[in-house]
Structure formats: structure tokens, C-alpha cells
Amino acid sequence: MYLGIDFGTSGVRAIAINNDQSIVAETRTSYEINNIQSWELALKAVISQIPIEVRQKLQAIAIDGTSSTVLICNSLGQAIYPTLLYNDTRGSEVLAELRAIAPVGNITISSTSSLVKLLWLVKNLDFNLNFKEQNYYFLHQADWLSYLLHGQLGISDYHNALKLGYDPQNLQYPDWLQGLEISLKTSLQISKLLPEVLIPGQAITKIQPATATKWEINPQCLICAGTTDSTASFIASGAKSVGEAVTSLGSTLVLKILSPKPITNSDYGIYSHRFGNLWLVGGASNSGGAVLKQFFTDAELASLSLDIVSNSDLLNDLQNNPKTNLNYYPLPQMGERFPINDPQMLPRITPRPASNHEFLYGLLDGIAKIEGDGYQLLQELGASAPTKILTTGGGANNSLWTVIRQKYLDTEIIKPQHNQAAYGSAILALRGVR
């Protein structure tokens, strides 16, 4: 049995699978993402709810967490400053220093990257970190949660560490990181705070004996290096070959595709995770489900979509009548980055027709066109062309959106059997043992 645990933005889920990759148990709970004590309680809750007969047969566990949610802790694993969440922008204060050192367009040059959060902490902590007295560790959410199980501080994975500056091509931290201490005018050795980086899914060590006893887990269970929540969702989809892509329509629209080479473009927020011998290239639009929910409830979305797809005359009219070609670019607010880089771009969702069916069709058509343009941009920048597109997120359940997308995507569209991040982390755990 293998257990994957997902700490996402909206809750915590655990999924246990067997050697056939079939789900044998699933649990979930809520948590306060900005409260590290709540993380620990949630971890205990989702594990303890797994049936004891499964816990006692666990061979490996892997955890994913939200990208760039970080903390700094002492040698006892205690946070010495409140957690900085994935969307915390205080790091903007040190972007100038980072730009002076980092290569142009590096993924870390962002107000929310892990590295700017680390630099902000170094610059603003109001006490002296004395490394002669004890060690300190800068960790991501998944790193610290895994530590609670295996007991070794200072270990991460190259998915979480990407936005910390780790170079996944050369599998090392780059030399330019050494210049940050001079730039920040600090004697603190930043390199001593950086975690060791492992391959996602790589076995670290066995679960701590006391933890195994307390939670009634197989004492031989291995704890594996984790990943980020979005990458775990991609793993769950089953995509593994060049050209296989995943479109996720949640609050935002996220595109990811496997390519033989990495693609990075800071103008469009495009970066690449190492994915075995391939590269997971991704970009995210601000468009998505959040726009739809400004105008329709979930029930209305489902009802209106069903009305359209079940009425061939209405669907044909919406698809072919020039009057219903509304040319929307649905955004929840000003600003877009991918596939158009324009922070001043305004939402284009007028005029609104009298018919809600027409209005919804126009919004979904606009989102579908953005998806098509997004994959086209990725190809222009050197990524592979999609051979098939798996769909996850709430949009995967909307049959109308699937129909509309075929107009812009000359590719097979599939809903994967699994799309939960916890399932992807369970697959990582299984790979760690094999």
C-alpha cells in the first residue's frame, strides 16, 4: 500500500493505493493554511482516518504542498517566524537586489517566489541567526510536513526547489546564489539555509519509530521526497509522453505539456519542471472559472450548459450564428500574463446578450480560445505540439466547454480517470519503492 497526501489551498486529502494503482482508502479534512500547527493536526487527521489495516501495510508515503509556501525553522523543527504563503508578496522589497544577481528572466525574479521570501526573511528578521549555536532551515510546506514523518530537516525536492533557484538541468544550486549575501549586505550564509534537493518520489528514510507507533503505521514504511500540488495533479492524470498535455480549468486556466526540452519565458510566466527525462512546461491565464462564478452559480452553470448541449438546434445556432460570436476575453479583473502579457488588460465581456444561454456560451468560447492560443504560444516558444489533452479541474465536468474547445484544439480531449493531487503523490510513493 502507498499513501499520497495533498496539502492544497482549499484542504487536505489523503489517498492510499495498492500495487495495481487502485484506490483502497481516501480521507480528507480542512485546515488553516496560514497556521503551521493546523498543518500538523491535519496531517494526523487524514492519516489516522485511513483504516488501520491499510496503515499497517503502508510501504511508502509522499506529500505534496502548495508551491512557494515556506517557513524558516530551528534545529527542533520549530518555526521561528510565521509561515509565508504562496501568494505573499512581501518579497517585492528585495526584487531589485535579486535582479542585480540572478540571470535575466530567471523564475525566481517574482514577488512570490520561494527565493524572494527567503531573502526578505534574511533582511527583516529582527534577531541574529547565530549558526554557532544551532542550525536553521528554510523549508517548503511539503518539506516540513515530510520532516514530521521522517525526522530529518533540510530536505526538499526539485519541483518545490525550482522557485528557490535550484537548477534542475544541472541538478545543483547555481553559483550566482553566492552573490546574494554581498548584495543584501549580510554576513548570514544563505547557502546554509538551503535544503538538500532530491528527486521527487526518492526514498529518504523510514518513518520515525515513535511516529509509526503513535499512528499505527508499518515501521518499515519509507518517506519519500514530495512535489508541488499542481505537479502532483499532473502526475495523477497519467500523462507521461512527449506532447501529452493537461488543461486545468479551476479558478484560473492552467496549461501544462510534456516536452523534450525546458522552456522558460518570464514575460509570460512560463517555466519548466524536470519530469524524469522530459520537461513539464506550463503557463497560467488569469481567465477561468472565477469569471464564470461572477455571473452564475454552480447550479446555473450546470443547468444552462445541459440545456445547450441537449438542444442541437440551439447549439448549432450558437456555433454558427454571427450574432453570437461575442469575441469575449473573460478576466476576473484587470491584467493578463499568458498567453497575452498585459498587466493593464481589461476584461472583455460586453455586450451582454439578453439570453443567458448566449452569454454563457460566449464566456466559455472566450476561455476555449485562450486555451488554444496558449498551446500555440507554447509551441512557438519551442514546446511540443499537443498529441492529446487531458482535462482536470471543475471545467472537466462541463460537457459544453468540451464541445466548444474542439473548435480551437485539433487534438483529442480526454477526461482522465484520476486528477486528484493526493493520487499523484501516492504514485510518487509507489515509484519511490520500486
CSV table of C-alpha atoms in Angstrom, one decimal:
chain,number,residue,atom,x,y,z
A,1,MET,CA,0.0,0.0,0.0
A,2,TYR,CA,1.2,3.5,-0.8
A,3,LEU,CA,-0.1,6.8,0.6
A,4,GLY,CA,-0.2,10.2,-1.0
A,5,ILE,CA,-1.1,13.3,0.9
A,6,ASP,CA,-2.1,16.6,-0.7
A,7,PHE,CA,-1.9,19.9,1.2
A,8,GLY,CA,-3.7,22.3,-1.2
A,9,THR,CA,-5.1,25.8,-1.0
A,10,SER,CA,-8.6,24.5,0.0
A,11,GLY,CA,-8.0,21.5,2.2
A,12,VAL,CA,-6.0,18.3,2.8
A,13,ARG,CA,-6.7,14.9,1.2
A,14,ALA,CA,-5.0,11.5,1.5
A,15,ILE,CA,-5.3,8.6,-0.9
A,16,ALA,CA,-3.9,5.2,-0.4
A,17,ILE,CA,-3.4,2.9,-3.4
A,18,ASN,CA,-2.2,-0.7,-3.9
A,19,ASN,CA,0.3,-2.2,-6.3
A,20,ASP,CA,-2.3,-2.0,-9.1
A,21,GLN,CA,-2.7,1.7,-8.5
A,22,SER,CA,-6.3,1.2,-7.4
A,23,ILE,CA,-7.6,3.4,-4.6
A,24,VAL,CA,-8.1,1.5,-1.4
A,25,ALA,CA,-8.8,4.4,1.0
A,26,GLU,CA,-9.4,8.1,0.9
A,27,THR,CA,-9.8,10.7,3.6
A,28,ARG,CA,-9.9,14.5,3.8
A,29,THR,CA,-10.1,17.3,6.2
A,30,SER,CA,-9.9,21.1,6.3
A,31,TYR,CA,-7.0,23.2,7.7
A,32,GLU,CA,-5.8,26.7,8.2
A,33,ILE,CA,-3.2,27.2,5.6
A,34,ASN,CA,-1.5,30.1,7.4
A,35,ASN,CA,-1.3,28.1,10.7
A,36,ILE,CA,1.6,25.6,10.9
A,37,GLN,CA,0.0,23.9,14.0
A,38,SER,CA,-3.1,23.3,11.8
A,39,TRP,CA,-0.8,21.6,9.2
A,40,GLU,CA,0.3,19.1,11.8
A,41,LEU,CA,-3.2,18.5,13.1
A,42,ALA,CA,-4.5,18.0,9.6
A,43,LEU,CA,-1.7,15.6,8.8
A,44,LYS,CA,-2.5,13.5,11.8
A,45,ALA,CA,-6.2,13.6,11.0
A,46,VAL,CA,-6.0,12.3,7.4
A,47,ILE,CA,-3.6,9.6,8.3
A,48,SER,CA,-5.5,8.4,11.4
A,49,GLN,CA,-8.7,8.2,9.4
A,50,ILE,CA,-7.1,5.7,7.0
A,51,PRO,CA,-8.2,2.2,8.0
A,52,ILE,CA,-5.7,0.6,10.4
A,53,GLU,CA,-5.4,-2.5,8.1
A,54,VAL,CA,-4.1,-0.1,5.4
A,55,ARG,CA,-1.8,1.9,7.6
A,56,GLN,CA,-0.1,-1.3,8.8
A,57,LYS,CA,0.6,-2.3,5.2
A,58,LEU,CA,2.0,1.1,4.0
A,59,GLN,CA,5.2,0.7,2.1
A,60,ALA,CA,5.8,4.4,1.4
A,61,ILE,CA,4.3,7.9,1.9
A,62,ALA,CA,4.8,11.1,-0.2
A,63,ILE,CA,3.4,14.6,0.4
A,64,ASP,CA,2.7,17.5,-1.9
A,65,GLY,CA,2.2,21.1,-0.8
A,66,THR,CA,1.4,24.5,-2.2
A,67,SER,CA,4.2,25.9,-4.3
A,68,SER,CA,6.3,28.6,-2.6
A,69,THR,CA,4.5,28.3,0.8
A,70,VAL,CA,7.6,28.4,3.0
A,71,LEU,CA,8.9,28.7,6.6
A,72,ILE,CA,12.2,29.0,8.5
A,73,CYS,CA,12.7,26.8,11.4
A,74,ASN,CA,15.3,25.9,14.1
A,75,SER,CA,17.0,22.6,14.7
A,76,LEU,CA,14.0,21.4,16.6
A,77,GLY,CA,11.7,21.9,13.6
A,78,GLN,CA,10.0,24.9,15.3
A,79,ALA,CA,9.0,27.8,13.0
A,80,ILE,CA,10.8,30.9,14.1
A,81,TYR,CA,8.7,33.2,12.0
A,82,PRO,CA,5.1,32.9,10.7
A,83,THR,CA,4.7,31.0,7.5
A,84,LEU,CA,4.8,32.9,4.2
A,85,LEU,CA,2.1,31.7,1.9
A,86,TYR,CA,2.3,31.0,-1.8
A,87,ASN,CA,0.7,34.4,-2.6
A,88,ASP,CA,2.6,36.5,-0.1
A,89,THR,CA,4.2,39.5,-2.0
A,90,ARG,CA,6.4,41.0,0.7
A,91,GLY,CA,9.4,39.7,-1.3
A,92,SER,CA,8.8,42.6,-3.6
A,93,GLU,CA,11.1,44.6,-1.3
A,94,VAL,CA,14.2,42.6,-2.4
A,95,LEU,CA,13.5,42.2,-6.1
A,96,ALA,CA,16.0,44.9,-7.0
A,97,GLU,CA,18.8,43.1,-5.2
A,98,LEU,CA,17.8,39.8,-6.8
A,99,ARG,CA,17.6,41.2,-10.3
A,100,ALA,CA,21.2,42.5,-9.9
A,101,ILE,CA,22.4,39.0,-9.3
A,102,ALA,CA,20.0,36.5,-11.0
A,103,PRO,CA,20.1,35.8,-14.7
A,104,VAL,CA,17.6,37.8,-16.8
A,105,GLY,CA,14.2,36.1,-16.9
A,106,ASN,CA,15.0,33.7,-14.0
A,107,ILE,CA,11.9,32.2,-12.5
A,108,THR,CA,12.9,33.4,-9.0
A,109,ILE,CA,12.5,37.0,-10.1
A,110,SER,CA,8.9,37.2,-8.9
A,111,SER,CA,7.4,38.8,-5.8
A,112,THR,CA,6.0,35.4,-4.7
A,113,SER,CA,9.0,33.1,-5.4
A,114,SER,CA,10.5,31.0,-2.6
A,115,LEU,CA,13.8,32.8,-3.0
A,116,VAL,CA,12.5,36.3,-2.6
A,117,LYS,CA,10.7,35.1,0.5
A,118,LEU,CA,14.0,33.7,1.9
A,119,LEU,CA,15.8,37.0,1.1
A,120,TRP,CA,13.0,39.0,2.7
A,121,LEU,CA,13.3,36.9,5.9
A,122,VAL,CA,17.1,37.3,5.9
A,123,LYS,CA,16.7,41.1,5.5
A,124,ASN,CA,13.9,41.6,8.0
A,125,LEU,CA,14.3,39.1,10.9
A,126,ASP,CA,14.8,41.3,14.0
A,127,PHE,CA,17.2,39.0,15.7
A,128,ASN,CA,20.6,37.5,14.9
A,129,LEU,CA,20.7,34.0,13.5
A,130,ASN,CA,23.7,32.5,15.2
A,131,PHE,CA,24.8,29.5,13.3
A,132,LYS,CA,27.4,28.7,16.0
A,133,GLU,CA,24.6,27.9,18.5
A,134,GLN,CA,22.3,25.9,16.2
A,135,ASN,CA,21.3,25.4,12.6
A,136,TYR,CA,18.3,26.9,10.8
A,137,TYR,CA,16.4,25.5,7.9
A,138,PHE,CA,14.4,27.1,5.1
A,139,LEU,CA,11.7,24.7,4.0
A,140,HIS,CA,8.7,24.4,1.8
A,141,GLN,CA,5.3,23.2,3.1
A,142,ALA,CA,5.8,19.7,1.8
A,143,ASP,CA,9.4,19.6,3.2
A,144,TRP,CA,8.3,20.4,6.7
A,145,LEU,CA,5.3,18.0,6.7
A,146,SER,CA,7.6,15.2,5.5
A,147,TYR,CA,10.0,16.0,8.2
A,148,LEU,CA,7.3,15.3,10.8
A,149,LEU,CA,7.3,11.7,9.5
A,150,HIS,CA,11.0,11.1,8.8
A,151,GLY,CA,12.6,13.4,11.3
A,152,GLN,CA,15.4,14.9,9.0
A,153,LEU,CA,15.4,18.6,8.5
A,154,GLY,CA,16.8,20.3,5.4
A,155,ILE,CA,15.5,18.1,2.6
A,156,SER,CA,13.4,19.2,-0.4
A,157,ASP,CA,12.7,18.1,-4.0
A,158,TYR,CA,13.5,19.7,-7.3
A,159,HIS,CA,9.9,20.6,-8.0
A,160,ASN,CA,9.5,22.6,-4.8
A,161,ALA,CA,13.0,24.0,-5.0
A,162,LEU,CA,12.7,25.3,-8.6
A,163,LYS,CA,11.4,28.7,-7.3
A,164,LEU,CA,14.2,28.7,-4.7
A,165,GLY,CA,16.7,29.0,-7.6
A,166,TYR,CA,17.7,25.3,-7.9
A,167,ASP,CA,18.8,24.4,-11.4
A,168,PRO,CA,17.0,21.1,-12.4
A,169,GLN,CA,19.0,20.8,-15.6
A,170,ASN,CA,22.4,20.6,-13.8
A,171,LEU,CA,20.9,19.3,-10.5
A,172,GLN,CA,22.6,21.9,-8.3
A,173,TYR,CA,22.2,25.3,-6.9
A,174,PRO,CA,23.7,27.9,-9.3
A,175,ASP,CA,26.8,29.8,-8.5
A,176,TRP,CA,25.1,33.2,-8.7
A,177,LEU,CA,23.2,32.4,-5.5
A,178,GLN,CA,26.5,33.0,-3.6
A,179,GLY,CA,26.4,36.7,-4.6
A,180,LEU,CA,23.2,37.4,-2.7
A,181,GLU,CA,24.9,37.8,0.7
A,182,ILE,CA,27.0,40.6,-0.7
A,183,SER,CA,24.0,42.2,-2.4
A,184,LEU,CA,21.9,42.1,0.8
A,185,LYS,CA,24.9,43.3,2.8
A,186,THR,CA,24.5,40.5,5.3
A,187,SER,CA,27.1,38.2,6.9
A,188,LEU,CA,24.5,35.4,7.1
A,189,GLN,CA,25.5,32.5,4.9
A,190,ILE,CA,22.3,32.0,2.9
A,191,SER,CA,23.7,28.8,1.4
A,192,LYS,CA,23.5,27.2,4.9
A,193,LEU,CA,19.7,27.7,4.9
A,194,LEU,CA,19.1,26.0,1.6
A,195,PRO,CA,17.8,22.4,1.7
A,196,GLU,CA,19.3,19.4,0.1
A,197,VAL,CA,17.4,18.7,-3.1
A,198,LEU,CA,16.2,15.2,-4.1
A,199,ILE,CA,14.3,13.7,-7.0
A,200,PRO,CA,10.5,13.9,-6.3
A,201,GLY,CA,9.5,10.4,-5.1
A,202,GLN,CA,13.0,9.5,-4.0
A,203,ALA,CA,13.0,7.5,-0.7
A,204,ILE,CA,14.5,9.5,2.1
A,205,THR,CA,14.4,7.1,5.1
A,206,LYS,CA,11.9,5.0,7.1
A,207,ILE,CA,9.3,6.7,9.2
A,208,GLN,CA,10.4,7.6,12.7
A,209,PRO,CA,9.7,4.6,15.1
A,210,ALA,CA,7.8,6.7,17.6
A,211,THR,CA,5.6,8.2,14.9
A,212,ALA,CA,5.0,4.8,13.4
A,213,THR,CA,3.9,3.5,16.8
A,214,LYS,CA,1.8,6.6,17.6
A,215,TRP,CA,-0.1,6.5,14.3
A,216,GLU,CA,-0.1,2.7,13.9
A,217,ILE,CA,1.8,2.7,10.6
A,218,ASN,CA,4.1,0.0,9.3
A,219,PRO,CA,7.5,0.8,10.9
A,220,GLN,CA,9.2,-0.2,7.6
A,221,CYS,CA,7.3,2.5,5.7
A,222,LEU,CA,9.5,4.7,3.6
A,223,ILE,CA,9.0,8.5,3.5
A,224,CYS,CA,9.7,9.9,0.0
A,225,ALA,CA,10.5,13.3,-1.3
A,226,GLY,CA,7.4,15.2,-2.4
A,227,THR,CA,6.3,17.7,-5.0
A,228,THR,CA,4.0,20.7,-5.5
A,229,ASP,CA,0.3,20.3,-5.6
A,230,SER,CA,-0.1,21.2,-9.2
A,231,THR,CA,2.6,18.8,-10.4
A,232,ALA,CA,1.0,16.1,-8.3
A,233,SER,CA,-2.3,16.7,-10.1
A,234,PHE,CA,-0.4,16.3,-13.5
A,235,ILE,CA,1.1,13.0,-12.3
A,236,ALA,CA,-2.3,11.8,-11.3
A,237,SER,CA,-3.6,12.4,-14.8
A,238,GLY,CA,-1.4,9.6,-16.2
A,239,ALA,CA,0.3,11.9,-18.8
A,240,LYS,CA,3.9,10.7,-19.3
A,241,SER,CA,4.9,11.0,-23.0
A,242,VAL,CA,6.0,13.9,-25.2
A,243,GLY,CA,3.1,16.0,-26.3
A,244,GLU,CA,0.7,14.8,-23.7
A,245,ALA,CA,-0.9,17.9,-22.0
A,246,VAL,CA,-3.2,18.7,-19.1
A,247,THR,CA,-5.6,21.6,-19.1
A,248,SER,CA,-7.0,22.5,-15.7
A,249,LEU,CA,-9.9,24.8,-15.5
A,250,GLY,CA,-10.4,25.8,-11.9
A,251,SER,CA,-10.5,29.4,-10.7
A,252,THR,CA,-7.8,30.0,-13.4
A,253,LEU,CA,-6.9,28.3,-16.6
A,254,VAL,CA,-3.6,26.3,-16.4
A,255,LEU,CA,-1.9,24.6,-19.3
A,256,LYS,CA,0.9,22.0,-19.0
A,257,ILE,CA,2.6,19.9,-21.6
A,258,LEU,CA,5.5,17.4,-21.7
A,259,SER,CA,8.4,18.4,-23.9
A,260,PRO,CA,11.8,17.0,-24.6
A,261,LYS,CA,13.4,20.4,-23.6
A,262,PRO,CA,12.7,23.0,-21.0
A,263,ILE,CA,11.1,26.3,-21.9
A,264,THR,CA,11.3,29.4,-19.8
A,265,ASN,CA,9.9,32.8,-20.5
A,266,SER,CA,9.4,35.2,-17.6
A,267,ASP,CA,7.4,37.7,-19.8
A,268,TYR,CA,4.6,35.1,-20.0
A,269,GLY,CA,5.2,33.4,-16.6
A,270,ILE,CA,6.3,30.1,-18.4
A,271,TYR,CA,8.6,27.8,-16.6
A,272,SER,CA,9.5,24.1,-16.7
A,273,HIS,CA,9.7,21.3,-14.1
A,274,ARG,CA,12.0,18.4,-14.7
A,275,PHE,CA,9.8,15.4,-15.2
A,276,GLY,CA,12.2,12.4,-15.4
A,277,ASN,CA,13.9,12.7,-18.7
A,278,LEU,CA,11.3,15.2,-20.0
A,279,TRP,CA,10.2,18.7,-19.1
A,280,LEU,CA,6.8,19.8,-17.9
A,281,VAL,CA,6.2,23.2,-19.5
A,282,GLY,CA,3.4,25.3,-18.1
A,283,GLY,CA,1.6,28.6,-18.3
A,284,ALA,CA,-1.4,30.0,-16.5
A,285,SER,CA,-4.0,32.5,-17.6
A,286,ASN,CA,-6.0,34.7,-15.2
A,287,SER,CA,-9.1,33.7,-17.1
A,288,GLY,CA,-11.1,30.7,-15.8
A,289,GLY,CA,-13.8,29.6,-13.5
A,290,ALA,CA,-13.6,32.6,-11.3
A,291,VAL,CA,-15.0,34.7,-14.1
A,292,LEU,CA,-18.0,32.4,-14.6
A,293,LYS,CA,-18.8,32.5,-10.9
A,294,GLN,CA,-19.1,36.3,-11.1
A,295,PHE,CA,-22.3,35.7,-13.2
A,296,PHE,CA,-23.6,32.2,-12.5
A,297,THR,CA,-24.0,29.8,-9.6
A,298,ASP,CA,-22.7,26.3,-10.0
A,299,ALA,CA,-26.3,25.1,-10.4
A,300,GLU,CA,-27.0,27.7,-13.1
A,301,LEU,CA,-23.8,26.7,-14.9
A,302,ALA,CA,-24.7,23.1,-15.0
A,303,SER,CA,-28.3,23.7,-16.0
A,304,LEU,CA,-27.6,26.2,-18.8
A,305,SER,CA,-24.8,24.0,-20.2
A,306,LEU,CA,-27.1,21.0,-20.2
A,307,ASP,CA,-29.8,23.0,-21.9
A,308,ILE,CA,-27.4,23.9,-24.8
A,309,VAL,CA,-25.8,20.5,-25.4
A,310,SER,CA,-29.1,18.7,-25.3
A,311,ASN,CA,-30.7,21.0,-27.8
A,312,SER,CA,-29.0,20.5,-31.2
A,313,ASP,CA,-30.8,23.4,-32.8
A,314,LEU,CA,-29.7,25.8,-30.0
A,315,LEU,CA,-26.2,24.6,-30.0
A,316,ASN,CA,-25.9,24.9,-33.8
A,317,ASP,CA,-27.3,28.4,-33.7
A,318,LEU,CA,-24.8,29.4,-31.0
A,319,GLN,CA,-21.9,27.9,-33.0
A,320,ASN,CA,-22.8,29.3,-36.4
A,321,ASN,CA,-24.8,32.5,-35.9
A,322,PRO,CA,-22.5,35.5,-36.4
A,323,LYS,CA,-24.6,37.4,-33.9
A,324,THR,CA,-23.4,35.1,-31.1
A,325,ASN,CA,-19.7,35.5,-31.9
A,326,LEU,CA,-19.2,37.8,-29.0
A,327,ASN,CA,-15.3,37.7,-29.0
A,328,TYR,CA,-15.0,37.8,-25.3
A,329,TYR,CA,-11.7,37.7,-23.3
A,330,PRO,CA,-13.1,36.8,-19.8
A,331,LEU,CA,-10.9,38.1,-17.0
A,332,PRO,CA,-12.0,38.4,-13.3
A,333,GLN,CA,-10.2,41.8,-13.1
A,334,MET,CA,-7.6,43.9,-14.9
A,335,GLY,CA,-4.4,42.2,-16.0
A,336,GLU,CA,-3.3,39.1,-18.0
A,337,ARG,CA,0.0,37.3,-18.3
A,338,PHE,CA,-0.5,34.3,-20.5
A,339,PRO,CA,-1.0,33.9,-23.4
A,340,ILE,CA,-1.0,37.7,-23.6
A,341,ASN,CA,1.3,39.7,-21.4
A,342,ASP,CA,-0.5,42.9,-20.5
A,343,PRO,CA,-0.9,43.9,-16.8
A,344,GLN,CA,-3.3,46.7,-17.9
A,345,MET,CA,-5.6,44.4,-20.0
A,346,LEU,CA,-9.2,44.9,-19.1
A,347,PRO,CA,-11.8,42.2,-19.2
A,348,ARG,CA,-13.7,42.0,-22.5
A,349,ILE,CA,-17.2,40.6,-21.6
A,350,THR,CA,-19.6,43.1,-23.2
A,351,PRO,CA,-22.0,43.5,-24.7
A,352,ARG,CA,-24.1,41.1,-22.6
A,353,PRO,CA,-26.9,39.5,-24.6
A,354,ALA,CA,-30.3,39.1,-23.2
A,355,SER,CA,-30.1,35.4,-23.3
A,356,ASN,CA,-28.2,33.7,-20.5
A,357,HIS,CA,-27.5,30.8,-22.9
A,358,GLU,CA,-25.8,33.1,-25.3
A,359,PHE,CA,-23.9,34.9,-22.6
A,360,LEU,CA,-22.5,31.6,-21.1
A,361,TYR,CA,-21.7,30.3,-24.5
A,362,GLY,CA,-19.7,33.5,-25.2
A,363,LEU,CA,-17.8,33.2,-21.9
A,364,LEU,CA,-16.9,29.6,-22.5
A,365,ASP,CA,-16.0,30.3,-26.1
A,366,GLY,CA,-13.6,33.0,-24.9
A,367,ILE,CA,-11.9,30.7,-22.4
A,368,ALA,CA,-11.6,28.0,-25.0
A,369,LYS,CA,-9.9,30.4,-27.4
A,370,ILE,CA,-7.4,31.4,-24.7
A,371,GLU,CA,-6.6,27.7,-24.2
A,372,GLY,CA,-6.0,27.3,-28.0
A,373,ASP,CA,-3.8,30.4,-28.1
A,374,GLY,CA,-1.9,29.3,-25.0
A,375,TYR,CA,-0.9,26.0,-26.6
A,376,GLN,CA,0.0,27.8,-29.8
A,377,LEU,CA,2.3,30.2,-27.9
A,378,LEU,CA,4.0,27.3,-26.1
A,379,GLN,CA,4.7,25.7,-29.5
A,380,GLU,CA,6.1,29.0,-30.9
A,381,LEU,CA,8.5,29.2,-27.9
A,382,GLY,CA,9.7,25.6,-28.6
A,383,ALA,CA,7.4,23.3,-26.7
A,384,SER,CA,5.9,20.2,-28.3
A,385,ALA,CA,2.5,20.2,-30.0
A,386,PRO,CA,-0.2,18.5,-28.0
A,387,THR,CA,-0.9,14.9,-29.0
A,388,LYS,CA,-3.8,14.7,-26.5
A,389,ILE,CA,-5.1,16.9,-23.9
A,390,LEU,CA,-6.4,15.6,-20.5
A,391,THR,CA,-8.8,17.9,-18.7
A,392,THR,CA,-8.9,18.4,-15.0
A,393,GLY,CA,-10.5,20.8,-12.5
A,394,GLY,CA,-14.2,21.8,-12.4
A,395,GLY,CA,-14.3,22.5,-16.1
A,396,ALA,CA,-13.6,18.9,-16.9
A,397,ASN,CA,-17.2,18.2,-15.9
A,398,ASN,CA,-18.7,20.8,-18.2
A,399,SER,CA,-19.7,19.0,-21.5
A,400,LEU,CA,-20.5,22.3,-23.2
A,401,TRP,CA,-17.0,23.6,-22.7
A,402,THR,CA,-15.6,20.3,-24.1
A,403,VAL,CA,-17.7,20.7,-27.2
A,404,ILE,CA,-16.6,24.4,-27.7
A,405,ARG,CA,-12.9,23.6,-27.2
A,406,GLN,CA,-12.9,21.3,-30.3
A,407,LYS,CA,-13.2,24.4,-32.4
A,408,TYR,CA,-9.8,25.6,-31.2
A,409,LEU,CA,-8.0,22.4,-30.5
A,410,ASP,CA,-7.1,19.9,-33.2
A,411,THR,CA,-6.4,17.4,-30.6
A,412,GLU,CA,-8.1,14.5,-28.7
A,413,ILE,CA,-9.6,15.8,-25.5
A,414,ILE,CA,-9.9,13.3,-22.6
A,415,LYS,CA,-11.1,13.3,-19.0
A,416,PRO,CA,-8.5,11.3,-17.0
A,417,GLN,CA,-9.6,8.6,-14.6
A,418,HIS,CA,-7.7,10.4,-11.8
A,419,ASN,CA,-7.0,14.0,-11.3
A,420,GLN,CA,-6.6,14.4,-7.5
A,421,ALA,CA,-3.1,15.6,-6.4
A,422,ALA,CA,-3.2,13.1,-3.5
A,423,TYR,CA,-3.4,10.3,-6.1
A,424,GLY,CA,-0.4,11.7,-7.9
A,425,SER,CA,1.6,11.8,-4.6
A,426,ALA,CA,0.6,8.2,-4.0
A,427,ILE,CA,2.0,7.3,-7.4
A,428,LEU,CA,5.2,9.1,-6.4
A,429,ALA,CA,5.3,7.0,-3.2
A,430,LEU,CA,4.9,3.8,-5.2
A,431,ARG,CA,7.7,4.8,-7.6
A,432,GLY,CA,10.0,5.5,-4.6
A,433,VAL,CA,9.7,1.9,-3.5
A,434,ARG,CA,10.0,0.4,-7.0
